C-alpha atoms as a PDB file:
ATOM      1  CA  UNK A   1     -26.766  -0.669  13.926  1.00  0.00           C
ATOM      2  CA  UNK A   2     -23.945  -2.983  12.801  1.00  0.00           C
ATOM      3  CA  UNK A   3     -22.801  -0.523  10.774  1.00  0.00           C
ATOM      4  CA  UNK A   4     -22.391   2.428  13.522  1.00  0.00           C
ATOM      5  CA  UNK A   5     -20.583  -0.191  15.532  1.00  0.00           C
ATOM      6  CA  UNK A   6     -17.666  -0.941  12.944  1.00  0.00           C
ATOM      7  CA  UNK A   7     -17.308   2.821  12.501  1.00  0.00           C
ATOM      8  CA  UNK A   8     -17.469   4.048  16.024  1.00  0.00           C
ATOM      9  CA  UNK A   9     -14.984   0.795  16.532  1.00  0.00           C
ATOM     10  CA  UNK A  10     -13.068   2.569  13.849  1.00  0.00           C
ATOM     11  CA  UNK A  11     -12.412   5.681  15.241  1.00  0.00           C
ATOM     12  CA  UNK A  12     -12.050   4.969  18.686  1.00  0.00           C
ATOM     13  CA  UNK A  13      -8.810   2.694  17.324  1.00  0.00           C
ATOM     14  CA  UNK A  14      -7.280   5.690  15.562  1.00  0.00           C
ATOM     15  CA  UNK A  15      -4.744   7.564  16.924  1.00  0.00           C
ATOM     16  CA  UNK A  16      -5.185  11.611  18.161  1.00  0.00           C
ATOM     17  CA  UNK A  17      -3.123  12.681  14.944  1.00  0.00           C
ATOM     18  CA  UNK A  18      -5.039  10.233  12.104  1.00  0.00           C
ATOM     19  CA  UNK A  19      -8.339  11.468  13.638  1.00  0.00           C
ATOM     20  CA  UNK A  20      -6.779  14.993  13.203  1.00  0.00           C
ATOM     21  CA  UNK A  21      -6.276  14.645   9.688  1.00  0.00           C
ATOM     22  CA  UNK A  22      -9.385  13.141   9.193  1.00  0.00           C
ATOM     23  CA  UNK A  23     -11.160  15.899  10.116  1.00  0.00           C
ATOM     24  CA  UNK A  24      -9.116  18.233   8.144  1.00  0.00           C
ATOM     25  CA  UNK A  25     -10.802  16.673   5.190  1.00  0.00           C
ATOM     26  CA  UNK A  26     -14.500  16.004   6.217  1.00  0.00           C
ATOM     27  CA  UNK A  27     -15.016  19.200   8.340  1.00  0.00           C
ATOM     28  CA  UNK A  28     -14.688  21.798   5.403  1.00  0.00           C
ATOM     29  CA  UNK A  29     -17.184  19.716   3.391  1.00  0.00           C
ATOM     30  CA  UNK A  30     -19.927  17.877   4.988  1.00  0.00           C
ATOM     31  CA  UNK A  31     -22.334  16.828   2.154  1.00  0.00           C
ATOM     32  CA  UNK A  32     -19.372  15.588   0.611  1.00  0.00           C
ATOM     33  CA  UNK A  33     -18.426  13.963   3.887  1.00  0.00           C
ATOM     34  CA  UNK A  34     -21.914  12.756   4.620  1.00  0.00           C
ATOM     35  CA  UNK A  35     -22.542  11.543   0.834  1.00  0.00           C
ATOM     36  CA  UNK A  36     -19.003   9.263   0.712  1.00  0.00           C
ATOM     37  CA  UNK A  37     -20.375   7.798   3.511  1.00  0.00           C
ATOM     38  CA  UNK A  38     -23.131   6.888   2.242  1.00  0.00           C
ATOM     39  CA  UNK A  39     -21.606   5.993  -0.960  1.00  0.00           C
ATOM     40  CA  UNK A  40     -19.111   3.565   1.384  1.00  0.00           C
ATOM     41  CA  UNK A  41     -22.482   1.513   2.741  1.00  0.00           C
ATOM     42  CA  UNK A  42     -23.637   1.332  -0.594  1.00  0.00           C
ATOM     43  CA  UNK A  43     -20.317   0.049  -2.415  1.00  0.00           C
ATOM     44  CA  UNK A  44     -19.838  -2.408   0.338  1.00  0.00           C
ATOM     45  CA  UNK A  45     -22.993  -3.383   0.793  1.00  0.00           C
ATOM     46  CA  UNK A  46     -23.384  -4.588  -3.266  1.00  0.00           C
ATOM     47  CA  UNK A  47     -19.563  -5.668  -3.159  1.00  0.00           C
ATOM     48  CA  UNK A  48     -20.645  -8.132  -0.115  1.00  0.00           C
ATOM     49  CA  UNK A  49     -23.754  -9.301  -2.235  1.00  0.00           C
ATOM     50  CA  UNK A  50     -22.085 -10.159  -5.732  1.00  0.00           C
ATOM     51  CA  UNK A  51     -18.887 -11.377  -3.894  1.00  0.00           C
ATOM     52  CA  UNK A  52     -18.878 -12.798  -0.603  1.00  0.00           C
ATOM     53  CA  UNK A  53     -15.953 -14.568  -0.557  1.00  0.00           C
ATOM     54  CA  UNK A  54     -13.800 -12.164  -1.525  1.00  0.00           C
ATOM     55  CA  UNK A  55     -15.203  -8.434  -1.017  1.00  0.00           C
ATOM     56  CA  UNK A  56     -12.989  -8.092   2.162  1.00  0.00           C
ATOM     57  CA  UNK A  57     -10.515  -9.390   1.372  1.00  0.00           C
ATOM     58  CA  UNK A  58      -7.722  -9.012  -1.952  1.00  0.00           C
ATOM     59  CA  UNK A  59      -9.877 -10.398  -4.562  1.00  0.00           C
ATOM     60  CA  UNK A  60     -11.757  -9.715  -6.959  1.00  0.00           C
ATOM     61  CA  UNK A  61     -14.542  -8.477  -4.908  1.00  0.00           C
ATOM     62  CA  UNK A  62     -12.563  -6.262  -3.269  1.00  0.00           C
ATOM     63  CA  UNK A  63     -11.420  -4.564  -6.981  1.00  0.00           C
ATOM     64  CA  UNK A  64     -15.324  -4.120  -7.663  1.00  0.00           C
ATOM     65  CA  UNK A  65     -15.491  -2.748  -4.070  1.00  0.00           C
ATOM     66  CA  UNK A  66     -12.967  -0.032  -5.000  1.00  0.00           C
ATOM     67  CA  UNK A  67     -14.210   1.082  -8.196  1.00  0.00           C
ATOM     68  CA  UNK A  68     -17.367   0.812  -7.023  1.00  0.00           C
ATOM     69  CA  UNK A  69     -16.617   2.957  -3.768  1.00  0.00           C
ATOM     70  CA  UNK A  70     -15.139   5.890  -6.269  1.00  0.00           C
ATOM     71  CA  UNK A  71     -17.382   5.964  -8.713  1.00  0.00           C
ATOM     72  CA  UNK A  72     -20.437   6.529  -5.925  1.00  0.00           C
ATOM     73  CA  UNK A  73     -18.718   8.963  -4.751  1.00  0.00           C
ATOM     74  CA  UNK A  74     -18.107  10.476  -7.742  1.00  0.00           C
ATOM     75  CA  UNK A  75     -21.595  10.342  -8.589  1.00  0.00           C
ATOM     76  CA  UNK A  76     -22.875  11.255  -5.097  1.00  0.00           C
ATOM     77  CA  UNK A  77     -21.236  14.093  -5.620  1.00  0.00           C
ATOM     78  CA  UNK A  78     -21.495  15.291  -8.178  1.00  0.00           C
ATOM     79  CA  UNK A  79     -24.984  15.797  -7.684  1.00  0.00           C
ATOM     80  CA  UNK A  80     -24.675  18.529  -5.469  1.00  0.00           C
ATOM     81  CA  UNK A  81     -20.985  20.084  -6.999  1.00  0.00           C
ATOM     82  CA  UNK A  82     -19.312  19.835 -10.297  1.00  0.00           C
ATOM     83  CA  UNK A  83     -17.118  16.789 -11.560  1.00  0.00           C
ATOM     84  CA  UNK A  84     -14.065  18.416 -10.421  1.00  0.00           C
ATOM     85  CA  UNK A  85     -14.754  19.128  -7.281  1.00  0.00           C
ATOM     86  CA  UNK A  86     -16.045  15.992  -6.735  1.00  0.00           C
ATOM     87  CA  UNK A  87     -13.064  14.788  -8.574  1.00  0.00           C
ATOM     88  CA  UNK A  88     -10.655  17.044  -6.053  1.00  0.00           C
ATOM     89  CA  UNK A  89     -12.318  15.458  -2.754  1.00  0.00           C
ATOM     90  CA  UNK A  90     -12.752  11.290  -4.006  1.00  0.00           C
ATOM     91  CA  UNK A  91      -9.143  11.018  -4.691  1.00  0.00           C
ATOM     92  CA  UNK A  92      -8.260  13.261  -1.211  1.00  0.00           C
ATOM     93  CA  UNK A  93     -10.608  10.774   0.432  1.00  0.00           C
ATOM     94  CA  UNK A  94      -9.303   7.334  -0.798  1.00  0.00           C
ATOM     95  CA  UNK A  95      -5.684   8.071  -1.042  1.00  0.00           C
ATOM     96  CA  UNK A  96      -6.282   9.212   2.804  1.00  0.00           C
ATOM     97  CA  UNK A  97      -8.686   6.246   3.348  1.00  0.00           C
ATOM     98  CA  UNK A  98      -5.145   3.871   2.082  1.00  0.00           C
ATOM     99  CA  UNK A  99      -2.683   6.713   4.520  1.00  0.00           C
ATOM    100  CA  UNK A 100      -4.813   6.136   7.574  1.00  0.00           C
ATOM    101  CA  UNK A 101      -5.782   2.887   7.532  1.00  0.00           C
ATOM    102  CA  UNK A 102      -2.483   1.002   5.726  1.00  0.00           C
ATOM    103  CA  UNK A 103      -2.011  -2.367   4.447  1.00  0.00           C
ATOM    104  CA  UNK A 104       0.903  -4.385   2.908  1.00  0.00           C
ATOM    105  CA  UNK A 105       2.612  -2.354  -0.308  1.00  0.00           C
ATOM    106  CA  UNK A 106       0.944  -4.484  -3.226  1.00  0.00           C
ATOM    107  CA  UNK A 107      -2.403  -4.191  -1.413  1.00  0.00           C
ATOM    108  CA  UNK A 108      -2.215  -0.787  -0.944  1.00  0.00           C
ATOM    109  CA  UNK A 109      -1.084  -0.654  -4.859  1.00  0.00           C
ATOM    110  CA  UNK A 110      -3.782  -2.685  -5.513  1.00  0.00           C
ATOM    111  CA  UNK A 111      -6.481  -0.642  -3.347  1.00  0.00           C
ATOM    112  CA  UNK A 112      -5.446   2.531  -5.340  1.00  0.00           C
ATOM    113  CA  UNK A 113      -5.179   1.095  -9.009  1.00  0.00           C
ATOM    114  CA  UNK A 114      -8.893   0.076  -8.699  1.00  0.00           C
ATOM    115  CA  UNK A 115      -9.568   3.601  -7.399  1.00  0.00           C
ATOM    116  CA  UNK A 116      -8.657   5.074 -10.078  1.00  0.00           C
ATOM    117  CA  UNK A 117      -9.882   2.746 -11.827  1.00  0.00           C
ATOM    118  CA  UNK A 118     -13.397   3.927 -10.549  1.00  0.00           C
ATOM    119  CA  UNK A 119     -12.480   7.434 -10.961  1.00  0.00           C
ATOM    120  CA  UNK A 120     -11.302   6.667 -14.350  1.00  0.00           C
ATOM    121  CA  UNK A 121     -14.511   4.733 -15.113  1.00  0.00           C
ATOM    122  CA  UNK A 122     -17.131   7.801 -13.937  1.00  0.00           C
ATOM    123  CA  UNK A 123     -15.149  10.143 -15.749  1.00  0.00           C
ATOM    124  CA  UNK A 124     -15.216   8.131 -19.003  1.00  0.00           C
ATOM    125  CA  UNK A 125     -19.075   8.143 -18.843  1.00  0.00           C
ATOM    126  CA  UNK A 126     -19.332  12.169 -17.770  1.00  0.00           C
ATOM    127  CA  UNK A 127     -19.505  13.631 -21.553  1.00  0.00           C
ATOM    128  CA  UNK A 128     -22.727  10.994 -22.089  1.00  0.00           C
ATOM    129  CA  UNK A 129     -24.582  11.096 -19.247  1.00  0.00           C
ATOM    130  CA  UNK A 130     -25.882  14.488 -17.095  1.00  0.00           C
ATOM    131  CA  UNK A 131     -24.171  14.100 -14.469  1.00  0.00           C
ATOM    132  CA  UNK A 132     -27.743  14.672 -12.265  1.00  0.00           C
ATOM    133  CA  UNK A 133     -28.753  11.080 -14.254  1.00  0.00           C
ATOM    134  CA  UNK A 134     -26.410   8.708 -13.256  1.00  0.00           C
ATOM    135  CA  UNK A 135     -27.613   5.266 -11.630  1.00  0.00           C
ATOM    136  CA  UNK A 136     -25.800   3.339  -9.494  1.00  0.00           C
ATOM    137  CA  UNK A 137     -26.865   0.495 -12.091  1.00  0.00           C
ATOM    138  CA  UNK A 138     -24.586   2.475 -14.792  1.00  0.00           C
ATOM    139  CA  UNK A 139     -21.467   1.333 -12.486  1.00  0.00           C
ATOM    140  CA  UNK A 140     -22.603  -1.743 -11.063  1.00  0.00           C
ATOM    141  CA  UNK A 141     -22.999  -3.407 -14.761  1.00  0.00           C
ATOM    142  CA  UNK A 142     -19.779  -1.973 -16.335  1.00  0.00           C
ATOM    143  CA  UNK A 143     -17.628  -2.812 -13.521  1.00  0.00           C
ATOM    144  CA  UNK A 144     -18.490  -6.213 -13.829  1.00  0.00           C
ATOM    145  CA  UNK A 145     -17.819  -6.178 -17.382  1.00  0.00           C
ATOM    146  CA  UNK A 146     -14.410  -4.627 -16.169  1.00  0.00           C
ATOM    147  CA  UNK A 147     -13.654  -7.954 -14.032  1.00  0.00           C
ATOM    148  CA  UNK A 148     -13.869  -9.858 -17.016  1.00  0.00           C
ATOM    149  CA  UNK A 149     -10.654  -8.561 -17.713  1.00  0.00           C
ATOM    150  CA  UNK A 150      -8.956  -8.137 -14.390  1.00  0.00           C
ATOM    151  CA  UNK A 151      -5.273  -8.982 -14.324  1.00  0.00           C
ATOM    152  CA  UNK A 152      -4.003 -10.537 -10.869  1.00  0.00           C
ATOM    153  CA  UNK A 153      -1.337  -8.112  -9.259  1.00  0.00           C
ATOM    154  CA  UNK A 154       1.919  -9.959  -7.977  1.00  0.00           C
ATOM    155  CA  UNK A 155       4.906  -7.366  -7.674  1.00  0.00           C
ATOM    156  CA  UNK A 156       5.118  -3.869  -7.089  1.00  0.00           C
ATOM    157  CA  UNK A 157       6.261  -3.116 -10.467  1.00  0.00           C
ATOM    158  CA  UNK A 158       3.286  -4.252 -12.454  1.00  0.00           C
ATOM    159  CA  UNK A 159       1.189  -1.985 -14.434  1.00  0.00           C
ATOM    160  CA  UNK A 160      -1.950  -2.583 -15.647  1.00  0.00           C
ATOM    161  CA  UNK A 161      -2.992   0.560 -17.050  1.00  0.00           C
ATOM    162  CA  UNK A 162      -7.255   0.501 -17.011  1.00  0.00           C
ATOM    163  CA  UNK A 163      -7.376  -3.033 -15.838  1.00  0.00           C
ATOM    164  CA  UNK A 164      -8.801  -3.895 -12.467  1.00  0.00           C
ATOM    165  CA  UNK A 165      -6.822  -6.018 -10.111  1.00  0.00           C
ATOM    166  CA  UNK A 166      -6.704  -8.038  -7.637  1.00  0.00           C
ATOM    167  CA  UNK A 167      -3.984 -10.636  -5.649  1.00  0.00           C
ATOM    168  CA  UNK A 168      -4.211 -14.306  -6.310  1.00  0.00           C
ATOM    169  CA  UNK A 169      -5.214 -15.564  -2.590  1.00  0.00           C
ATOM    170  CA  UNK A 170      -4.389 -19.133  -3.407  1.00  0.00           C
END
């Protein structure tokens, strides 16, 4: 119930035009529409699990939350489609997800970097793996491996090329 609160909340704040283009994008494909949502419970839900602290917020949870967001997509699906088409509509979603609902430049650089990183991450497993096999288990472990490595972001002109990131909140 929480849930449909937030989003109803959600909507109701946007204005006439960003609900507009919303619905450019979900109306032509509902599974796809209906699957990312689901795929956005699911990434947030783990994300709050494994990182409390900081899955809404910059940190590190919140560059698991990303990847993790794209890469259930991605997988979602991709169950019903193939990987580009499923490719095509996650990266229309989350690069509108970052127009419609903006944030400071180096956290919206940071919210897209760990997209892709997601993206990225699914399509890297693809050749192995039928795509009508994946787990969400696949991502959840080799993202976390990922943080391992994750570089904090500071300025707009860093680039850390298949790295997750995050901002320093100290």
């Amino acid at each position: 119930m929480r849930t449909f609160r937030i989003f109803f909340n959600t909507i109701r704040s946007m204005s006439f035009k960003k609900i507009m283009r919303l619905l450019s994008l979900v109306l032509p494909h509902p599974f796809y529409s209906l699957l990312s949502f689901y795929a956005t419970l699911q990434a947030y839900s783990i994300a709050q699990k494994k990182f409390p602290k900081t899955a809404s917020t910059n940190g590190i949870g919140n560059a698991f939350r990303h990847a993790l967001w794209c890469c259930f997509i991605m997988m979602y699906c991709c169950k019903i489609s193939s990987p580009e088409k499923a490719l095509a509509f996650c990266k229309r979603m989350t690069d509108l997800h970052e127009e419609l609902f903006p944030n400071k430049p180096l956290e919206t650089k940071m919210d897209l970097h760990n997209n892709k990183i997601g993206i990225d991450y699914f399509m890297e497993l693809l050749p192995g793996i039928h795509r009508q096999f994946f787990e969400k288990s696949f991502f959840i472990d080799g993202l976390e491996k990922k943080m391992k490595d994750a570089k904090v972001l500071k300025n707009l002109d860093d680039d850390f090329e298949g790295f997750l990131v995050y901002l320093d909140e100290k």
